Each structure stands twice: as structure tokens, then as C-alpha cells.
């Protein structure tokens, strides 16, 4: 997905598509250590809805992650569904 340096602050973008006529009411992202399952109570971070999906500021001043590799998970709420999907990998160097 993306590689960021630990002193960089930038948006991580996640593509999200929906069926015609559906509009998400909330979109969140969570980051877990690569290879580990999504925990029962992950830390979800509210993301901004964009034309093609969602974006979230990562780094100092945003969601500050330590160097490592992370699975990126997206949670989309669109009444009546709440969908949680793995969206890719993020590496912080």
C-alpha cells in the first residue's frame, strides 16, 4: 500500500466503493501489527470521506505510529450495514 517515514505526516488513502444509492454515514481506519488478527476492540480512527474512499492523516500531528509494518483495516457504516475489511499494508520506516 504505502511506505512512510516516521518523521513524515501525510494522508493514507484507502479506496472504498459502495453500491449505487448507498452513502457511508461513518468511515474509520485501524492499524494492527502485520500478521496479527484484528483485535476484538481495535482502536478506530475517524477518517475523512473522499471521492474515491477515505483518508486519514498519519504521522506526528495525526495518528502517530512507530516504525514497523501494519495491516490497514477500514470500517464503513452505511445503514443498515457496518462492513469491516482489510485494506492493505502500511510500512513506517
mmCIF file of N, CA, C and O in Angstrom:
data_model
loop_
_atom_site.group_PDB
_atom_site.id
_atom_site.type_symbol
_atom_site.label_atom_id
_atom_site.label_comp_id
_atom_site.label_asym_id
_atom_site.label_seq_id
_atom_site.Cartn_x
_atom_site.Cartn_y
_atom_site.Cartn_z
ATOM 1 N N UNK A 1 0.831 -1.183 0.000
ATOM 2 C CA UNK A 1 0.000 0.000 0.000
ATOM 3 C C UNK A 1 0.872 1.242 0.000
ATOM 4 O O UNK A 1 0.950 1.950 -0.969
ATOM 5 N N UNK A 2 1.533 1.512 1.138
ATOM 6 C CA UNK A 2 2.299 2.749 1.220
ATOM 7 C C UNK A 2 3.474 2.571 2.164
ATOM 8 O O UNK A 2 3.465 1.732 3.052
ATOM 9 N N UNK A 3 4.488 3.390 1.946
ATOM 10 C CA UNK A 3 5.640 3.462 2.828
ATOM 11 C C UNK A 3 5.770 4.909 3.266
ATOM 12 O O UNK A 3 5.759 5.829 2.441
ATOM 13 N N UNK A 4 5.856 5.120 4.584
ATOM 14 C CA UNK A 4 6.015 6.461 5.135
ATOM 15 C C UNK A 4 7.233 6.464 6.046
ATOM 16 O O UNK A 4 7.546 5.458 6.676
ATOM 17 N N UNK A 5 7.882 7.599 6.145
ATOM 18 C CA UNK A 5 8.967 7.751 7.099
ATOM 19 C C UNK A 5 8.390 8.233 8.415
ATOM 20 O O UNK A 5 7.413 8.990 8.445
ATOM 21 N N UNK A 6 8.985 7.801 9.539
ATOM 22 C CA UNK A 6 8.392 8.074 10.844
ATOM 23 C C UNK A 6 8.326 9.553 11.205
ATOM 24 O O UNK A 6 7.572 9.944 12.074
ATOM 25 N N UNK A 7 9.085 10.416 10.522
ATOM 26 C CA UNK A 7 9.001 11.855 10.793
ATOM 27 C C UNK A 7 8.147 12.590 9.760
ATOM 28 O O UNK A 7 8.069 13.807 9.741
ATOM 29 N N UNK A 8 7.483 11.825 8.894
ATOM 30 C CA UNK A 8 6.610 12.387 7.856
ATOM 31 C C UNK A 8 5.167 12.387 8.345
ATOM 32 O O UNK A 8 4.737 11.467 9.042
ATOM 33 N N UNK A 9 4.426 13.423 7.983
ATOM 34 C CA UNK A 9 2.990 13.465 8.267
ATOM 35 C C UNK A 9 2.273 13.594 6.932
ATOM 36 O O UNK A 9 2.489 14.572 6.208
ATOM 37 N N UNK A 10 1.473 12.599 6.597
ATOM 38 C CA UNK A 10 0.750 12.641 5.326
ATOM 39 C C UNK A 10 -0.498 11.769 5.394
ATOM 40 O O UNK A 10 -0.656 10.964 6.308
ATOM 41 N N UNK A 11 -1.377 11.967 4.421
ATOM 42 C CA UNK A 11 -2.613 11.205 4.374
ATOM 43 C C UNK A 11 -2.369 9.803 3.834
ATOM 44 O O UNK A 11 -1.662 9.616 2.856
ATOM 45 N N UNK A 12 -2.972 8.830 4.507
ATOM 46 C CA UNK A 12 -3.052 7.465 3.998
ATOM 47 C C UNK A 12 -4.433 7.362 3.379
ATOM 48 O O UNK A 12 -5.434 7.687 4.022
ATOM 49 N N UNK A 13 -4.483 6.939 2.126
ATOM 50 C CA UNK A 13 -5.752 6.863 1.409
ATOM 51 C C UNK A 13 -6.156 5.414 1.206
ATOM 52 O O UNK A 13 -5.329 4.570 0.886
ATOM 53 N N UNK A 14 -7.440 5.145 1.423
ATOM 54 C CA UNK A 14 -7.998 3.803 1.285
ATOM 55 C C UNK A 14 -9.168 3.885 0.307
ATOM 56 O O UNK A 14 -10.103 4.659 0.532
ATOM 57 N N UNK A 15 -9.126 3.100 -0.780
ATOM 58 C CA UNK A 15 -10.258 3.121 -1.709
ATOM 59 C C UNK A 15 -11.475 2.411 -1.112
ATOM 60 O O UNK A 15 -11.334 1.377 -0.455
ATOM 61 N N UNK A 16 -12.628 3.009 -1.302
ATOM 62 C CA UNK A 16 -13.884 2.422 -0.830
ATOM 63 C C UNK A 16 -14.926 2.656 -1.903
ATOM 64 O O UNK A 16 -15.097 3.778 -2.371
ATOM 65 N N UNK A 17 -15.607 1.585 -2.296
ATOM 66 C CA UNK A 17 -16.713 1.725 -3.245
ATOM 67 C C UNK A 17 -17.975 1.207 -2.579
ATOM 68 O O UNK A 17 -17.927 0.372 -1.681
ATOM 69 N N UNK A 18 -19.104 1.718 -3.020
ATOM 70 C CA UNK A 18 -20.377 1.272 -2.457
ATOM 71 C C UNK A 18 -21.368 1.042 -3.578
ATOM 72 O O UNK A 18 -21.171 1.493 -4.702
ATOM 73 N N UNK A 19 -22.414 0.334 -3.236
ATOM 74 C CA UNK A 19 -23.471 0.084 -4.215
ATOM 75 C C UNK A 19 -24.167 1.396 -4.548
ATOM 76 O O UNK A 19 -24.170 2.334 -3.755
ATOM 77 N N UNK A 20 -24.747 1.446 -5.716
ATOM 78 C CA UNK A 20 -25.464 2.654 -6.142
ATOM 79 C C UNK A 20 -26.517 3.042 -5.117
ATOM 80 O O UNK A 20 -27.254 2.199 -4.618
ATOM 81 N N UNK A 21 -26.533 4.310 -4.769
ATOM 82 C CA UNK A 21 -27.544 4.814 -3.853
ATOM 83 C C UNK A 21 -27.153 4.730 -2.392
ATOM 84 O O UNK A 21 -27.804 5.323 -1.549
ATOM 85 N N UNK A 22 -26.082 3.985 -2.051
ATOM 86 C CA UNK A 22 -25.644 3.890 -0.664
ATOM 87 C C UNK A 22 -24.601 4.957 -0.388
ATOM 88 O O UNK A 22 -23.727 5.218 -1.205
ATOM 89 N N UNK A 23 -24.694 5.560 0.770
ATOM 90 C CA UNK A 23 -23.726 6.576 1.156
ATOM 91 C C UNK A 23 -23.270 6.289 2.582
ATOM 92 O O UNK A 23 -24.104 6.180 3.485
ATOM 93 N N UNK A 24 -21.960 6.142 2.806
ATOM 94 C CA UNK A 24 -21.489 5.860 4.162
ATOM 95 C C UNK A 24 -21.858 6.975 5.134
ATOM 96 O O UNK A 24 -21.806 8.149 4.799
ATOM 97 N N UNK A 25 -22.241 6.586 6.343
ATOM 98 C CA UNK A 25 -22.512 7.568 7.386
ATOM 99 C C UNK A 25 -21.273 7.776 8.256
ATOM 100 O O UNK A 25 -21.158 8.797 8.915
ATOM 101 N N UNK A 26 -20.369 6.797 8.275
ATOM 102 C CA UNK A 26 -19.112 6.919 9.013
ATOM 103 C C UNK A 26 -18.083 5.994 8.386
ATOM 104 O O UNK A 26 -18.416 4.923 7.880
ATOM 105 N N UNK A 27 -16.828 6.419 8.414
ATOM 106 C CA UNK A 27 -15.735 5.612 7.892
ATOM 107 C C UNK A 27 -14.557 5.762 8.846
ATOM 108 O O UNK A 27 -14.232 6.866 9.259
ATOM 109 N N UNK A 28 -13.977 4.642 9.260
ATOM 110 C CA UNK A 28 -12.888 4.644 10.228
ATOM 111 C C UNK A 28 -11.775 3.721 9.748
ATOM 112 O O UNK A 28 -12.032 2.769 9.001
ATOM 113 N N UNK A 29 -10.554 3.978 10.219
ATOM 114 C CA UNK A 29 -9.414 3.114 9.921
ATOM 115 C C UNK A 29 -8.794 2.629 11.220
ATOM 116 O O UNK A 29 -8.825 3.327 12.243
ATOM 117 N N UNK A 30 -8.223 1.417 11.171
ATOM 118 C CA UNK A 30 -7.481 0.853 12.295
ATOM 119 C C UNK A 30 -6.191 0.249 11.742
ATOM 120 O O UNK A 30 -6.141 -0.197 10.590
ATOM 121 N N UNK A 31 -5.153 0.246 12.563
ATOM 122 C CA UNK A 31 -3.854 -0.280 12.170
ATOM 123 C C UNK A 31 -3.436 -1.350 13.174
ATOM 124 O O UNK A 31 -3.453 -1.113 14.378
ATOM 125 N N UNK A 32 -3.085 -2.554 12.678
ATOM 126 C CA UNK A 32 -2.630 -3.636 13.545
ATOM 127 C C UNK A 32 -1.284 -4.132 13.036
ATOM 128 O O UNK A 32 -0.993 -4.025 11.834
ATOM 129 N N UNK A 33 -0.467 -4.669 13.939
ATOM 130 C CA UNK A 33 0.817 -5.219 13.533
ATOM 131 C C UNK A 33 0.581 -6.266 12.447
ATOM 132 O O UNK A 33 -0.335 -7.089 12.551
ATOM 133 N N UNK A 34 1.388 -6.216 11.391
ATOM 134 C CA UNK A 34 1.223 -7.124 10.257
ATOM 135 C C UNK A 34 1.281 -8.569 10.735
ATOM 136 O O UNK A 34 2.142 -8.941 11.517
ATOM 137 N N UNK A 35 0.342 -9.369 10.293
ATOM 138 C CA UNK A 35 0.297 -10.779 10.624
ATOM 139 C C UNK A 35 -0.570 -11.114 11.822
ATOM 140 O O UNK A 35 -0.835 -12.274 12.081
ATOM 141 N N UNK A 36 -0.987 -10.094 12.577
ATOM 142 C CA UNK A 36 -1.851 -10.347 13.723
ATOM 143 C C UNK A 36 -3.304 -10.108 13.332
ATOM 144 O O UNK A 36 -3.593 -9.234 12.516
ATOM 145 N N UNK A 37 -4.238 -10.865 13.912
ATOM 146 C CA UNK A 37 -5.651 -10.649 13.593
ATOM 147 C C UNK A 37 -6.135 -9.319 14.160
ATOM 148 O O UNK A 37 -5.529 -8.752 15.075
ATOM 149 N N UNK A 38 -7.218 -8.844 13.635
ATOM 150 C CA UNK A 38 -7.848 -7.631 14.152
ATOM 151 C C UNK A 38 -8.317 -7.924 15.571
ATOM 152 O O UNK A 38 -9.028 -8.895 15.809
ATOM 153 N N UNK A 39 -7.900 -7.122 16.548
ATOM 154 C CA UNK A 39 -8.328 -7.394 17.928
ATOM 155 C C UNK A 39 -9.821 -7.162 18.103
ATOM 156 O O UNK A 39 -10.467 -6.501 17.297
ATOM 157 N N UNK A 40 -10.354 -7.732 19.188
ATOM 158 C CA UNK A 40 -11.782 -7.585 19.478
ATOM 159 C C UNK A 40 -12.185 -6.127 19.627
ATOM 160 O O UNK A 40 -13.260 -5.728 19.218
ATOM 161 N N UNK A 41 -11.317 -5.325 20.219
ATOM 162 C CA UNK A 41 -11.591 -3.902 20.410
ATOM 163 C C UNK A 41 -10.456 -3.076 19.804
ATOM 164 O O UNK A 41 -9.621 -2.527 20.525
ATOM 165 N N UNK A 42 -10.404 -2.989 18.475
ATOM 166 C CA UNK A 42 -9.333 -2.211 17.856
ATOM 167 C C UNK A 42 -9.520 -0.716 18.130
ATOM 168 O O UNK A 42 -10.610 -0.270 18.486
ATOM 169 N N UNK A 43 -8.444 0.017 17.978
ATOM 170 C CA UNK A 43 -8.527 1.464 18.081
ATOM 171 C C UNK A 43 -8.888 1.997 16.708
ATOM 172 O O UNK A 43 -8.079 1.940 15.790
ATOM 173 N N UNK A 44 -10.113 2.463 16.575
ATOM 174 C CA UNK A 44 -10.592 3.005 15.301
ATOM 175 C C UNK A 44 -10.361 4.509 15.283
ATOM 176 O O UNK A 44 -10.570 5.195 16.278
ATOM 177 N N UNK A 45 -9.923 5.008 14.133
ATOM 178 C CA UNK A 45 -9.661 6.436 13.955
ATOM 179 C C UNK A 45 -10.610 6.969 12.880
ATOM 180 O O UNK A 45 -10.617 6.453 11.751
ATOM 181 N N UNK A 46 -11.410 7.985 13.186
ATOM 182 C CA UNK A 46 -12.332 8.538 12.186
ATOM 183 C C UNK A 46 -11.560 9.082 10.987
ATOM 184 O O UNK A 46 -10.594 9.826 11.145
ATOM 185 N N UNK A 47 -11.965 8.676 9.798
ATOM 186 C CA UNK A 47 -11.326 9.106 8.558
ATOM 187 C C UNK A 47 -12.239 10.090 7.827
ATOM 188 O O UNK A 47 -13.431 10.169 8.110
ATOM 189 N N UNK A 48 -11.637 10.817 6.904
ATOM 190 C CA UNK A 48 -12.403 11.753 6.075
ATOM 191 C C UNK A 48 -12.858 11.037 4.816
ATOM 192 O O UNK A 48 -12.083 10.330 4.178
ATOM 193 N N UNK A 49 -14.100 11.225 4.456
ATOM 194 C CA UNK A 49 -14.643 10.661 3.231
ATOM 195 C C UNK A 49 -14.136 11.471 2.049
ATOM 196 O O UNK A 49 -14.163 12.701 2.067
ATOM 197 N N UNK A 50 -13.627 10.783 1.034
ATOM 198 C CA UNK A 50 -13.173 11.435 -0.194
ATOM 199 C C UNK A 50 -13.985 10.894 -1.361
ATOM 200 O O UNK A 50 -14.799 9.988 -1.193
ATOM 201 N N UNK A 51 -13.737 11.411 -2.541
ATOM 202 C CA UNK A 51 -14.462 10.962 -3.731
ATOM 203 C C UNK A 51 -14.283 9.469 -3.970
ATOM 204 O O UNK A 51 -15.233 8.780 -4.308
ATOM 205 N N UNK A 52 -13.059 8.950 -3.759
ATOM 206 C CA UNK A 52 -12.796 7.552 -4.041
ATOM 207 C C UNK A 52 -12.697 6.664 -2.821
ATOM 208 O O UNK A 52 -12.381 5.493 -2.936
ATOM 209 N N UNK A 53 -12.923 7.210 -1.635
ATOM 210 C CA UNK A 53 -12.816 6.383 -0.446
ATOM 211 C C UNK A 53 -12.647 7.189 0.818
ATOM 212 O O UNK A 53 -13.487 8.011 1.156
ATOM 213 N N UNK A 54 -11.514 6.961 1.502
ATOM 214 C CA UNK A 54 -11.275 7.607 2.788
ATOM 215 C C UNK A 54 -9.813 7.977 2.912
ATOM 216 O O UNK A 54 -8.943 7.361 2.290
ATOM 217 N N UNK A 55 -9.546 8.986 3.742
ATOM 218 C CA UNK A 55 -8.167 9.356 4.021
ATOM 219 C C UNK A 55 -8.030 9.703 5.500
ATOM 220 O O UNK A 55 -8.972 10.153 6.139
ATOM 221 N N UNK A 56 -6.813 9.465 6.015
ATOM 222 C CA UNK A 56 -6.523 9.723 7.423
ATOM 223 C C UNK A 56 -5.086 10.200 7.532
ATOM 224 O O UNK A 56 -4.178 9.616 6.918
ATOM 225 N N UNK A 57 -4.870 11.248 8.295
ATOM 226 C CA UNK A 57 -3.544 11.808 8.495
ATOM 227 C C UNK A 57 -2.753 10.909 9.442
ATOM 228 O O UNK A 57 -3.190 10.622 10.557
ATOM 229 N N UNK A 58 -1.571 10.462 8.988
ATOM 230 C CA UNK A 58 -0.720 9.572 9.763
ATOM 231 C C UNK A 58 0.637 10.230 9.945
ATOM 232 O O UNK A 58 1.190 10.802 9.004
ATOM 233 N N UNK A 59 1.168 10.152 11.153
ATOM 234 C CA UNK A 59 2.465 10.727 11.490
ATOM 235 C C UNK A 59 2.304 11.725 12.613
ATOM 236 O O UNK A 59 1.208 11.891 13.162
ATOM 237 N N UNK A 60 3.399 12.421 12.981
ATOM 238 C CA UNK A 60 3.306 13.428 14.037
ATOM 239 C C UNK A 60 2.219 14.455 13.704
ATOM 240 O O UNK A 60 2.160 14.973 12.594
ATOM 241 N N UNK A 61 1.311 14.668 14.634
ATOM 242 C CA UNK A 61 0.189 15.567 14.389
ATOM 243 C C UNK A 61 -1.046 14.840 13.899
ATOM 244 O O UNK A 61 -2.124 15.414 13.794
ATOM 245 N N UNK A 62 -0.908 13.561 13.597
ATOM 246 C CA UNK A 62 -2.028 12.716 13.174
ATOM 247 C C UNK A 62 -1.991 11.442 14.008
ATOM 248 O O UNK A 62 -1.668 11.473 15.186
ATOM 249 N N UNK A 63 -2.304 10.317 13.390
ATOM 250 C CA UNK A 63 -2.171 9.027 14.068
ATOM 251 C C UNK A 63 -0.689 8.671 14.015
ATOM 252 O O UNK A 63 -0.150 8.390 12.946
ATOM 253 N N UNK A 64 -0.021 8.741 15.158
ATOM 254 C CA UNK A 64 1.434 8.560 15.216
ATOM 255 C C UNK A 64 1.763 7.092 15.458
ATOM 256 O O UNK A 64 1.492 6.555 16.538
ATOM 257 N N UNK A 65 2.308 6.428 14.444
ATOM 258 C CA UNK A 65 2.651 5.007 14.522
ATOM 259 C C UNK A 65 4.163 4.845 14.628
ATOM 260 O O UNK A 65 4.912 5.591 14.004
ATOM 261 N N UNK A 66 4.605 3.860 15.395
ATOM 262 C CA UNK A 66 6.028 3.578 15.496
ATOM 263 C C UNK A 66 6.483 2.827 14.250
ATOM 264 O O UNK A 66 5.669 2.213 13.548
ATOM 265 N N UNK A 67 7.778 2.855 13.927
ATOM 266 C CA UNK A 67 8.255 2.121 12.756
ATOM 267 C C UNK A 67 7.863 0.645 12.808
ATOM 268 O O UNK A 67 7.896 0.017 13.871
ATOM 269 N N UNK A 68 7.462 0.122 11.666
ATOM 270 C CA UNK A 68 7.037 -1.270 11.555
ATOM 271 C C UNK A 68 6.093 -1.435 10.381
ATOM 272 O O UNK A 68 5.854 -0.500 9.615
ATOM 273 N N UNK A 69 5.543 -2.640 10.246
ATOM 274 C CA UNK A 69 4.591 -2.937 9.177
ATOM 275 C C UNK A 69 3.226 -3.187 9.794
ATOM 276 O O UNK A 69 3.097 -3.914 10.773
ATOM 277 N N UNK A 70 2.205 -2.575 9.188
ATOM 278 C CA UNK A 70 0.855 -2.615 9.732
ATOM 279 C C UNK A 70 -0.145 -3.089 8.674
ATOM 280 O O UNK A 70 -0.018 -2.750 7.494
ATOM 281 N N UNK A 71 -1.147 -3.845 9.134
ATOM 282 C CA UNK A 71 -2.322 -4.119 8.306
ATOM 283 C C UNK A 71 -3.267 -2.939 8.507
ATOM 284 O O UNK A 71 -3.454 -2.471 9.628
ATOM 285 N N UNK A 72 -3.850 -2.475 7.409
ATOM 286 C CA UNK A 72 -4.804 -1.367 7.467
ATOM 287 C C UNK A 72 -6.202 -1.961 7.313
ATOM 288 O O UNK A 72 -6.459 -2.734 6.393
ATOM 289 N N UNK A 73 -7.078 -1.601 8.250
ATOM 290 C CA UNK A 73 -8.458 -2.077 8.231
ATOM 291 C C UNK A 73 -9.382 -0.883 8.090
ATOM 292 O O UNK A 73 -9.136 0.177 8.669
ATOM 293 N N UNK A 74 -10.442 -1.055 7.325
ATOM 294 C CA UNK A 74 -11.422 0.014 7.143
ATOM 295 C C UNK A 74 -12.775 -0.474 7.647
ATOM 296 O O UNK A 74 -13.136 -1.641 7.456
ATOM 297 N N UNK A 75 -13.481 0.416 8.329
ATOM 298 C CA UNK A 75 -14.847 0.117 8.804
ATOM 299 C C UNK A 75 -15.767 1.160 8.196
ATOM 300 O O UNK A 75 -15.573 2.360 8.388
ATOM 301 N N UNK A 76 -16.744 0.685 7.443
ATOM 302 C CA UNK A 76 -17.681 1.574 6.756
ATOM 303 C C UNK A 76 -19.082 1.309 7.289
ATOM 304 O O UNK A 76 -19.571 0.178 7.237
ATOM 305 N N UNK A 77 -19.706 2.353 7.811
ATOM 306 C CA UNK A 77 -21.086 2.256 8.269
ATOM 307 C C UNK A 77 -21.981 2.893 7.222
ATOM 308 O O UNK A 77 -21.799 4.049 6.855
ATOM 309 N N UNK A 78 -22.893 2.106 6.689
ATOM 310 C CA UNK A 78 -23.882 2.582 5.720
ATOM 311 C C UNK A 78 -25.165 1.818 6.029
ATOM 312 O O UNK A 78 -25.269 0.634 5.728
ATOM 313 N N UNK A 79 -26.080 2.491 6.686
ATOM 314 C CA UNK A 79 -27.298 1.866 7.174
ATOM 315 C C UNK A 79 -27.938 0.969 6.119
ATOM 316 O O UNK A 79 -28.125 1.402 4.992
ATOM 317 N N UNK A 80 -28.202 -0.277 6.395
ATOM 318 C CA UNK A 80 -28.207 -0.968 7.683
ATOM 319 C C UNK A 80 -26.912 -1.748 7.960
ATOM 320 O O UNK A 80 -26.817 -2.445 8.952
ATOM 321 N N UNK A 81 -25.891 -1.640 7.102
ATOM 322 C CA UNK A 81 -24.689 -2.451 7.250
ATOM 323 C C UNK A 81 -23.549 -1.688 7.922
ATOM 324 O O UNK A 81 -23.455 -0.471 7.817
ATOM 325 N N UNK A 82 -22.678 -2.454 8.579
ATOM 326 C CA UNK A 82 -21.365 -1.972 9.002
ATOM 327 C C UNK A 82 -20.376 -3.010 8.520
ATOM 328 O O UNK A 82 -20.399 -4.159 8.960
ATOM 329 N N UNK A 83 -19.525 -2.626 7.575
ATOM 330 C CA UNK A 83 -18.609 -3.554 6.918
ATOM 331 C C UNK A 83 -17.188 -3.271 7.393
ATOM 332 O O UNK A 83 -16.766 -2.111 7.439
ATOM 333 N N UNK A 84 -16.453 -4.331 7.759
ATOM 334 C CA UNK A 84 -15.055 -4.212 8.161
ATOM 335 C C UNK A 84 -14.227 -5.069 7.211
ATOM 336 O O UNK A 84 -14.500 -6.258 7.034
ATOM 337 N N UNK A 85 -13.225 -4.452 6.591
ATOM 338 C CA UNK A 85 -12.375 -5.138 5.620
ATOM 339 C C UNK A 85 -10.917 -4.794 5.850
ATOM 340 O O UNK A 85 -10.595 -3.674 6.290
ATOM 341 N N UNK A 86 -10.035 -5.725 5.513
ATOM 342 C CA UNK A 86 -8.607 -5.408 5.482
ATOM 343 C C UNK A 86 -8.337 -4.711 4.160
ATOM 344 O O UNK A 86 -8.799 -5.152 3.122
ATOM 345 N N UNK A 87 -7.585 -3.609 4.221
ATOM 346 C CA UNK A 87 -7.431 -2.797 3.021
ATOM 347 C C UNK A 87 -6.027 -2.762 2.460
ATOM 348 O O UNK A 87 -5.807 -2.210 1.395
ATOM 349 N N UNK A 88 -5.051 -3.312 3.150
ATOM 350 C CA UNK A 88 -3.695 -3.289 2.623
ATOM 351 C C UNK A 88 -2.674 -3.230 3.727
ATOM 352 O O UNK A 88 -2.954 -3.522 4.890
ATOM 353 N N UNK A 89 -1.438 -2.834 3.338
ATOM 354 C CA UNK A 89 -0.330 -2.799 4.256
ATOM 355 C C UNK A 89 0.311 -1.424 4.251
ATOM 356 O O UNK A 89 0.445 -0.798 3.206
ATOM 357 N N UNK A 90 0.694 -0.962 5.432
ATOM 358 C CA UNK A 90 1.378 0.307 5.596
ATOM 359 C C UNK A 90 2.700 0.038 6.296
ATOM 360 O O UNK A 90 2.734 -0.651 7.322
ATOM 361 N N UNK A 91 3.792 0.559 5.742
ATOM 362 C CA UNK A 91 5.104 0.415 6.357
ATOM 363 C C UNK A 91 5.575 1.781 6.830
ATOM 364 O O UNK A 91 5.553 2.742 6.070
ATOM 365 N N UNK A 92 5.978 1.839 8.097
ATOM 366 C CA UNK A 92 6.546 3.059 8.663
ATOM 367 C C UNK A 92 8.032 2.782 8.867
ATOM 368 O O UNK A 92 8.409 1.819 9.538
ATOM 369 N N UNK A 93 8.881 3.627 8.273
ATOM 370 C CA UNK A 93 10.344 3.452 8.410
ATOM 371 C C UNK A 93 10.932 4.537 9.250
ATOM 372 O O UNK A 93 10.500 5.623 9.304
#
